[in-house]
PDB file of C-alpha atoms in Angstrom:
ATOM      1  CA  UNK A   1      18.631   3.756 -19.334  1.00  0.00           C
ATOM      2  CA  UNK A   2      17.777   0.228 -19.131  1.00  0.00           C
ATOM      3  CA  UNK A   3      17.417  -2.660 -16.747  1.00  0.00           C
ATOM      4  CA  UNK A   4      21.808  -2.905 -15.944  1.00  0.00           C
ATOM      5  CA  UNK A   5      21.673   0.697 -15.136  1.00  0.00           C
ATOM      6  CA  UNK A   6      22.245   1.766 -11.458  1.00  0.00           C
ATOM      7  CA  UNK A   7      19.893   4.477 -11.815  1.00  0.00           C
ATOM      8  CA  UNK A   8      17.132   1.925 -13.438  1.00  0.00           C
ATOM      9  CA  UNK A   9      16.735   0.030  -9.944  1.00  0.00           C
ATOM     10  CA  UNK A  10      17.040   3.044  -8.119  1.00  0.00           C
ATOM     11  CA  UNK A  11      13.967   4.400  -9.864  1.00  0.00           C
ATOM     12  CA  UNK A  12      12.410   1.561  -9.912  1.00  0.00           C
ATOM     13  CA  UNK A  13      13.032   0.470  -6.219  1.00  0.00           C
ATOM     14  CA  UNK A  14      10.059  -0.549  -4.098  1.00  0.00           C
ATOM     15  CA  UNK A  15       8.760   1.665  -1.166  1.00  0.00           C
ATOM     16  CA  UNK A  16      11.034  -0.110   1.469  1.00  0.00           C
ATOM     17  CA  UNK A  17      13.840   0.074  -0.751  1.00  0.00           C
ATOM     18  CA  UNK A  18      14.046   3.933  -0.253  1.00  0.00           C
ATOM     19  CA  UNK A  19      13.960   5.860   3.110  1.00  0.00           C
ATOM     20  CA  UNK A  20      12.091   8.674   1.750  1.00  0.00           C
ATOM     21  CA  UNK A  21      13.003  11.070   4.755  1.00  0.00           C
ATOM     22  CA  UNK A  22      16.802  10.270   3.615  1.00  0.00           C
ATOM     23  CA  UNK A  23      18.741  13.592   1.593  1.00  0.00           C
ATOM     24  CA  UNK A  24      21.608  11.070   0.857  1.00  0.00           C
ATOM     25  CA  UNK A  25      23.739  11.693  -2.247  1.00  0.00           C
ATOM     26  CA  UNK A  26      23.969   9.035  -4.830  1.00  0.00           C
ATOM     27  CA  UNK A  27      27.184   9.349  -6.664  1.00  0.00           C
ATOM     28  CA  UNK A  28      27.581   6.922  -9.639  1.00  0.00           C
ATOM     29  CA  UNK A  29      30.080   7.681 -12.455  1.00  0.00           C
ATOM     30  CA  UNK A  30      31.323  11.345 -10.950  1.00  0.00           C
ATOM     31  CA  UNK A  31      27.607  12.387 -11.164  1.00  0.00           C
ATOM     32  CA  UNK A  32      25.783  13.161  -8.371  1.00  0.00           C
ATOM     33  CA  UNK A  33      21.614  13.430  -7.646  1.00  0.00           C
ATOM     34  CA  UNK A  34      19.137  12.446 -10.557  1.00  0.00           C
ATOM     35  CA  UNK A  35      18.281  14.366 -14.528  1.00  0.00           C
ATOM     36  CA  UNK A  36      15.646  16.959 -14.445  1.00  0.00           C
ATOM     37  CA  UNK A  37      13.802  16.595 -18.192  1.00  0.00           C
ATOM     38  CA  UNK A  38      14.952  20.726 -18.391  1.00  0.00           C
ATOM     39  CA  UNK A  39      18.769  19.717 -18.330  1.00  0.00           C
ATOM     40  CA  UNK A  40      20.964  18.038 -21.056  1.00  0.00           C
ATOM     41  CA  UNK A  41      21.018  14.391 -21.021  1.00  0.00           C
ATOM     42  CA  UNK A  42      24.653  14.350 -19.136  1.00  0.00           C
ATOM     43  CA  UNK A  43      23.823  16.962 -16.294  1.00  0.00           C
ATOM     44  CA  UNK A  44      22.664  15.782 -13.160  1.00  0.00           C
ATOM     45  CA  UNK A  45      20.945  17.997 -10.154  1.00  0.00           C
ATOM     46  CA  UNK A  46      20.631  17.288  -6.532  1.00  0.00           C
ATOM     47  CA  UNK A  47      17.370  18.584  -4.978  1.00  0.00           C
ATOM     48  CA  UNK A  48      18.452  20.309  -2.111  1.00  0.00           C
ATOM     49  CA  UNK A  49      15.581  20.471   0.851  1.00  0.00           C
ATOM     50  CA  UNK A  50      16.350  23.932   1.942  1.00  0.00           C
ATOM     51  CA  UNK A  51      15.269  24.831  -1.109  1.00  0.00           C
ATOM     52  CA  UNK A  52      11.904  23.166  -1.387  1.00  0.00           C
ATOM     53  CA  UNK A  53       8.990  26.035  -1.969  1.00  0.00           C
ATOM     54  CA  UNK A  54       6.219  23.992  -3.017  1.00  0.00           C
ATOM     55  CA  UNK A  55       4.592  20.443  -2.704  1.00  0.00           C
ATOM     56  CA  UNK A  56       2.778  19.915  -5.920  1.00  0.00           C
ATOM     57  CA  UNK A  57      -0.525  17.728  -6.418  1.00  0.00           C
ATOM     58  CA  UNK A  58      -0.712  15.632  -9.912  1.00  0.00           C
ATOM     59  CA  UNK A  59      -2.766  13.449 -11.327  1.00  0.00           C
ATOM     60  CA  UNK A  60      -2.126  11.104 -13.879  1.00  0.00           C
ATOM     61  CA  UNK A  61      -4.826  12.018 -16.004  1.00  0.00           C
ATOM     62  CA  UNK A  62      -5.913   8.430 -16.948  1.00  0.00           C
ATOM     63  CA  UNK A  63      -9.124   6.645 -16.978  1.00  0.00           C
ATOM     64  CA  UNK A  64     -10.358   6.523 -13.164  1.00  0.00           C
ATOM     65  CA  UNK A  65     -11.027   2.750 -13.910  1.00  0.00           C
ATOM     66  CA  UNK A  66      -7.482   1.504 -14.751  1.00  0.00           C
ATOM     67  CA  UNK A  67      -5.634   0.211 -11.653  1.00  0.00           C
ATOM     68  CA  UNK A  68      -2.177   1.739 -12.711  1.00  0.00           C
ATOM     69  CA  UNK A  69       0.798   2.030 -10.666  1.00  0.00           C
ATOM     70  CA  UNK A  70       4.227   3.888 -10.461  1.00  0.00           C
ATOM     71  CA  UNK A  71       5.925   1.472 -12.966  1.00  0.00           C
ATOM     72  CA  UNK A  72       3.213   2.277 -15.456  1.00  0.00           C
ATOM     73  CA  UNK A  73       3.806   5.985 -14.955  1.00  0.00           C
ATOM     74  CA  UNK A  74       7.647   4.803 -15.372  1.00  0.00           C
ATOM     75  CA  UNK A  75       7.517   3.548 -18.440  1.00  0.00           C
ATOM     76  CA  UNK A  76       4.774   6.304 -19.796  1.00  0.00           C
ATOM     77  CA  UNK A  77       7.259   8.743 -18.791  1.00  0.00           C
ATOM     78  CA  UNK A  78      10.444   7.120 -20.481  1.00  0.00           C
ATOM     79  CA  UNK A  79       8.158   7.200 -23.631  1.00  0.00           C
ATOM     80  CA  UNK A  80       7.818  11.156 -23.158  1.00  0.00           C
ATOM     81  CA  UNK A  81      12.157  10.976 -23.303  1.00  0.00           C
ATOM     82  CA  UNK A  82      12.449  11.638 -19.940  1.00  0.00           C
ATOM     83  CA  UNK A  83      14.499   9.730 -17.854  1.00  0.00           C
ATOM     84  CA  UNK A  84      11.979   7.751 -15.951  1.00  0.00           C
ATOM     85  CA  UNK A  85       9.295   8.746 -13.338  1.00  0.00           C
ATOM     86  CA  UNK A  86       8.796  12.600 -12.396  1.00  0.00           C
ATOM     87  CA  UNK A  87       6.859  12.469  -9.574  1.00  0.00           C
ATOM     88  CA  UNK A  88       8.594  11.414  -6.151  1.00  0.00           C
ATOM     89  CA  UNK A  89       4.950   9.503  -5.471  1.00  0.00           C
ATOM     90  CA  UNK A  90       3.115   7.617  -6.829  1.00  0.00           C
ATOM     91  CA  UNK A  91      -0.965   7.042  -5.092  1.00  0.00           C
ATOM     92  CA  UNK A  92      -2.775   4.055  -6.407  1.00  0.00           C
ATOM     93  CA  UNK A  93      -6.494   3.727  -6.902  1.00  0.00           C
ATOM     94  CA  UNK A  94      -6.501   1.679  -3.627  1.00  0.00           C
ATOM     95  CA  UNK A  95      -4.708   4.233  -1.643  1.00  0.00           C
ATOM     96  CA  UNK A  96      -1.056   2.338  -1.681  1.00  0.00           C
ATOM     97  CA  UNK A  97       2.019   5.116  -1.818  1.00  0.00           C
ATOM     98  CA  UNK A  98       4.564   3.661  -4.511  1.00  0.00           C
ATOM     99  CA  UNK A  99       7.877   5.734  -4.450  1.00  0.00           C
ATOM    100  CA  UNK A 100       9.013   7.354  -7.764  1.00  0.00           C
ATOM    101  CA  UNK A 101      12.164   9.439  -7.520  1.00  0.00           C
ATOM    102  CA  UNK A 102      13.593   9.781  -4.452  1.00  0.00           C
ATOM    103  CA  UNK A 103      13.466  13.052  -2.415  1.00  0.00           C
ATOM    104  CA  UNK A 104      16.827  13.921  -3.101  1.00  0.00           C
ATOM    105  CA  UNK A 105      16.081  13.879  -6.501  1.00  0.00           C
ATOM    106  CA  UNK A 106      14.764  16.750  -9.060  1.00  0.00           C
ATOM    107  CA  UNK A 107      11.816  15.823 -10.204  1.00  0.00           C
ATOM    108  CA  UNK A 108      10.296  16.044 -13.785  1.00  0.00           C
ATOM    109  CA  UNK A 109       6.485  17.562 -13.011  1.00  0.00           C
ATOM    110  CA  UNK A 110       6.328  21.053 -12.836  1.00  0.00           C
ATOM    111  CA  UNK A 111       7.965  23.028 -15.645  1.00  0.00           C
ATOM    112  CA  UNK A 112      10.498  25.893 -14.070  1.00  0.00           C
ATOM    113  CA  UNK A 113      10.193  24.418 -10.372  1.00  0.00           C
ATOM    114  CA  UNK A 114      11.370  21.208 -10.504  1.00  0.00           C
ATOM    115  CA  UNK A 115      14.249  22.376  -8.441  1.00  0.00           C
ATOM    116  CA  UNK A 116      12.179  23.530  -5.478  1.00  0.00           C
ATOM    117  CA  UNK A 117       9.594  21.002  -5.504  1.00  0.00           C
ATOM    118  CA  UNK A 118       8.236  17.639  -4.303  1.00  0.00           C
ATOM    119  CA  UNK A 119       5.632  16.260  -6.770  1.00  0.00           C
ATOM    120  CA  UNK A 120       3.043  13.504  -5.908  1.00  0.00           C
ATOM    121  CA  UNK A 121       0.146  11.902  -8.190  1.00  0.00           C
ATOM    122  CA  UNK A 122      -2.667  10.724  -7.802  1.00  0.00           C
ATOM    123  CA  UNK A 123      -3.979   7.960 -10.577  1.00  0.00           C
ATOM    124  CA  UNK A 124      -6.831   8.182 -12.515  1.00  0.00           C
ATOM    125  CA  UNK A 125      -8.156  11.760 -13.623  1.00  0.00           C
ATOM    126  CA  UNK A 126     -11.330  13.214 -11.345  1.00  0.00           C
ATOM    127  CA  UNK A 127     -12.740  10.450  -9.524  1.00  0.00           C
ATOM    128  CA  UNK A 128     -10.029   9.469  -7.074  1.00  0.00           C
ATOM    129  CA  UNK A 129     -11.120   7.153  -4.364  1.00  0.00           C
ATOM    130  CA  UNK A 130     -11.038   7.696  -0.552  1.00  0.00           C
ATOM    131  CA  UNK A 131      -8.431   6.173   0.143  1.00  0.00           C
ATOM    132  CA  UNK A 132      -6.347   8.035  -2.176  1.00  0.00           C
ATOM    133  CA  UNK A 133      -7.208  11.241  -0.425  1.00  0.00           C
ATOM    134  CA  UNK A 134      -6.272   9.327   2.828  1.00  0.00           C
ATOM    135  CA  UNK A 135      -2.707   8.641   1.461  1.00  0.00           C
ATOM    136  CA  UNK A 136      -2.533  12.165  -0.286  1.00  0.00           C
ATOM    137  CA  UNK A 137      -3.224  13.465   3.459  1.00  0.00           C
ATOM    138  CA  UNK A 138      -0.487  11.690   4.866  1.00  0.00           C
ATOM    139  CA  UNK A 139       2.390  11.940   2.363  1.00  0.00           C
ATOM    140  CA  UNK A 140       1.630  16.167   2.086  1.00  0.00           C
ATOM    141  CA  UNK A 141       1.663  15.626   6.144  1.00  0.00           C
ATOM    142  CA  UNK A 142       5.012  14.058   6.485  1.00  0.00           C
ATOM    143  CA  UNK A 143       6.522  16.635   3.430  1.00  0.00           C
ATOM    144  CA  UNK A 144       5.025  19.658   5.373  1.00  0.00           C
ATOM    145  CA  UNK A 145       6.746  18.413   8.791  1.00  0.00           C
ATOM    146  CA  UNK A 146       9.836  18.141   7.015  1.00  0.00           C
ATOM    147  CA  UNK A 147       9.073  21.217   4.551  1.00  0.00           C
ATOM    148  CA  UNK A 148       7.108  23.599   6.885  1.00  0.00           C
ATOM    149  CA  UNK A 149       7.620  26.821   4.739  1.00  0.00           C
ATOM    150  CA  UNK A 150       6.610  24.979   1.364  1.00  0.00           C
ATOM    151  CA  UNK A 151       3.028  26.048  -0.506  1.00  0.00           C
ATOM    152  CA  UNK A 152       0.989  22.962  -1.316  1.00  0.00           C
ATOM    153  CA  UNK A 153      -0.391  23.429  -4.528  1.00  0.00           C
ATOM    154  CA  UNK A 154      -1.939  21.536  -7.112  1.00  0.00           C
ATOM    155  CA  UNK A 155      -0.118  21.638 -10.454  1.00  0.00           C
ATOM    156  CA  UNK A 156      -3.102  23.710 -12.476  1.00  0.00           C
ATOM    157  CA  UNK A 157      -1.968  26.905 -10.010  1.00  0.00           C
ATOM    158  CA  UNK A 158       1.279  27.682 -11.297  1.00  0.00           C
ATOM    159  CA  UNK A 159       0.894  30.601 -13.294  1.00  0.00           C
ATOM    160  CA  UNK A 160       2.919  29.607 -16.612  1.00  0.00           C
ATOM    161  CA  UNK A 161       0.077  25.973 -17.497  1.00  0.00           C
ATOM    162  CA  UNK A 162      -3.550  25.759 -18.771  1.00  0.00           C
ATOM    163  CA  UNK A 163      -3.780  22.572 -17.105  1.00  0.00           C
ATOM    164  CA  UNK A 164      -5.986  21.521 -14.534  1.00  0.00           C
ATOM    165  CA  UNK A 165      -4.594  18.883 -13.218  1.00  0.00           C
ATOM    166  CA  UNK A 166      -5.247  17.705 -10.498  1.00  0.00           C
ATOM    167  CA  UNK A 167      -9.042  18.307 -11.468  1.00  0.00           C
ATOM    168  CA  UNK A 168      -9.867  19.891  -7.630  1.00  0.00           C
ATOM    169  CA  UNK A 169      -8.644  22.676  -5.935  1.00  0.00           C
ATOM    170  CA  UNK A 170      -6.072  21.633  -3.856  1.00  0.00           C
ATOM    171  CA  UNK A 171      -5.995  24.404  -1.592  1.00  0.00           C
ATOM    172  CA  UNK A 172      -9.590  24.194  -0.706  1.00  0.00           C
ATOM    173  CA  UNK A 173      -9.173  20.456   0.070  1.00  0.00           C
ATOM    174  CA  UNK A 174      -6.183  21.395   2.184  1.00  0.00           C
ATOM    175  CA  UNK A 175      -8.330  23.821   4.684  1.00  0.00           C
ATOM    176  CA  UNK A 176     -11.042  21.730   4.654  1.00  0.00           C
ATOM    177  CA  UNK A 177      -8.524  18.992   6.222  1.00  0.00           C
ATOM    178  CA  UNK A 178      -6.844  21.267   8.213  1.00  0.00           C
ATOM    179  CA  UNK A 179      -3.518  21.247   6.148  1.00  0.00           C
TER     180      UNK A 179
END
């Protein structure tokens, strides 16, 4: 995967590049929809929206002082052999929504679900800013309008991970706010 690949600027498209309420196919040399990391390097999925159970909470689990960004997360997760980002968003420090995957896409975040979930993270690692939570509001908002029987969840309450991420219960934030 590199910067001539189709796929590259299709991961790496900005926010208005990508109608995120779009389930479009993309078919580019007889494949169609995006690689999970679970799959072998030539097999491609399609995330289908009927099937989307859950809407899964992240964080990045970096410093809460570094102002990183979905092509940062790009690149970390390229290093990890995937190809490219997992999550379909991206939530900067400031509160800006970057796009990862699209949608359509399987994602690369949760382990076993990828293929009936929508991921989103948040960057830094506890200490996420107000207008992240703002942004996290809205995104889960539109996702449950279009997704109304999917669980929101963070990604430390799937049964199979010790992690914790995304460092708060996500559930309790989502009652408080009336989610």
């Amino acid at each position: 995967l590199n910067a001539a690949s189709p796929l590259w600027h299709l991961l790496t498209a900005k926010e208005n590049d990508i109608n995120n309420n779009s389930h479009i196919g993309i078919i580019y040399g007889g494949m169609m929809g995006a690689r999970c990391d679970e799959y072998e390097l030539d097999e491609w999925v399609m995330l289908k929206a009927e099937n989307i159970r859950y809407l899964v909470v992240h964080c990045a689990d970096t410093p809460d002082d570094q102002p990183l960004d979905a092509s940062d997360i790009h690149q970390m997760h390229l290093g990890f052999g995937w190809n490219g980002i997992g999550y379909h968003r991206v939530i900067c420090r400031d509160g800006r929504i970057e796009h990862g995957r699209p949608d359509y896409w399987v994602g690369a975040h949760v382990k076993g679900f990828n293929e009936v979930s929508l991921g989103v993270c948040l960057i830094g690692r506890q200490d996420f800013t107000d207008a992240q939570f703002a942004a996290l509001e809205n995104i889960l908002r539109d996702w449950r309008d279009a997704y109304p029987d999917a669980e929101i969840c963070g990604h430390r309450d799937f049964d199979y991970t010790d992690k914790t991420c995304p460092n708060f219960n996500v559930g309790q934030w989502c009652e408080k706010i009336g989610l």
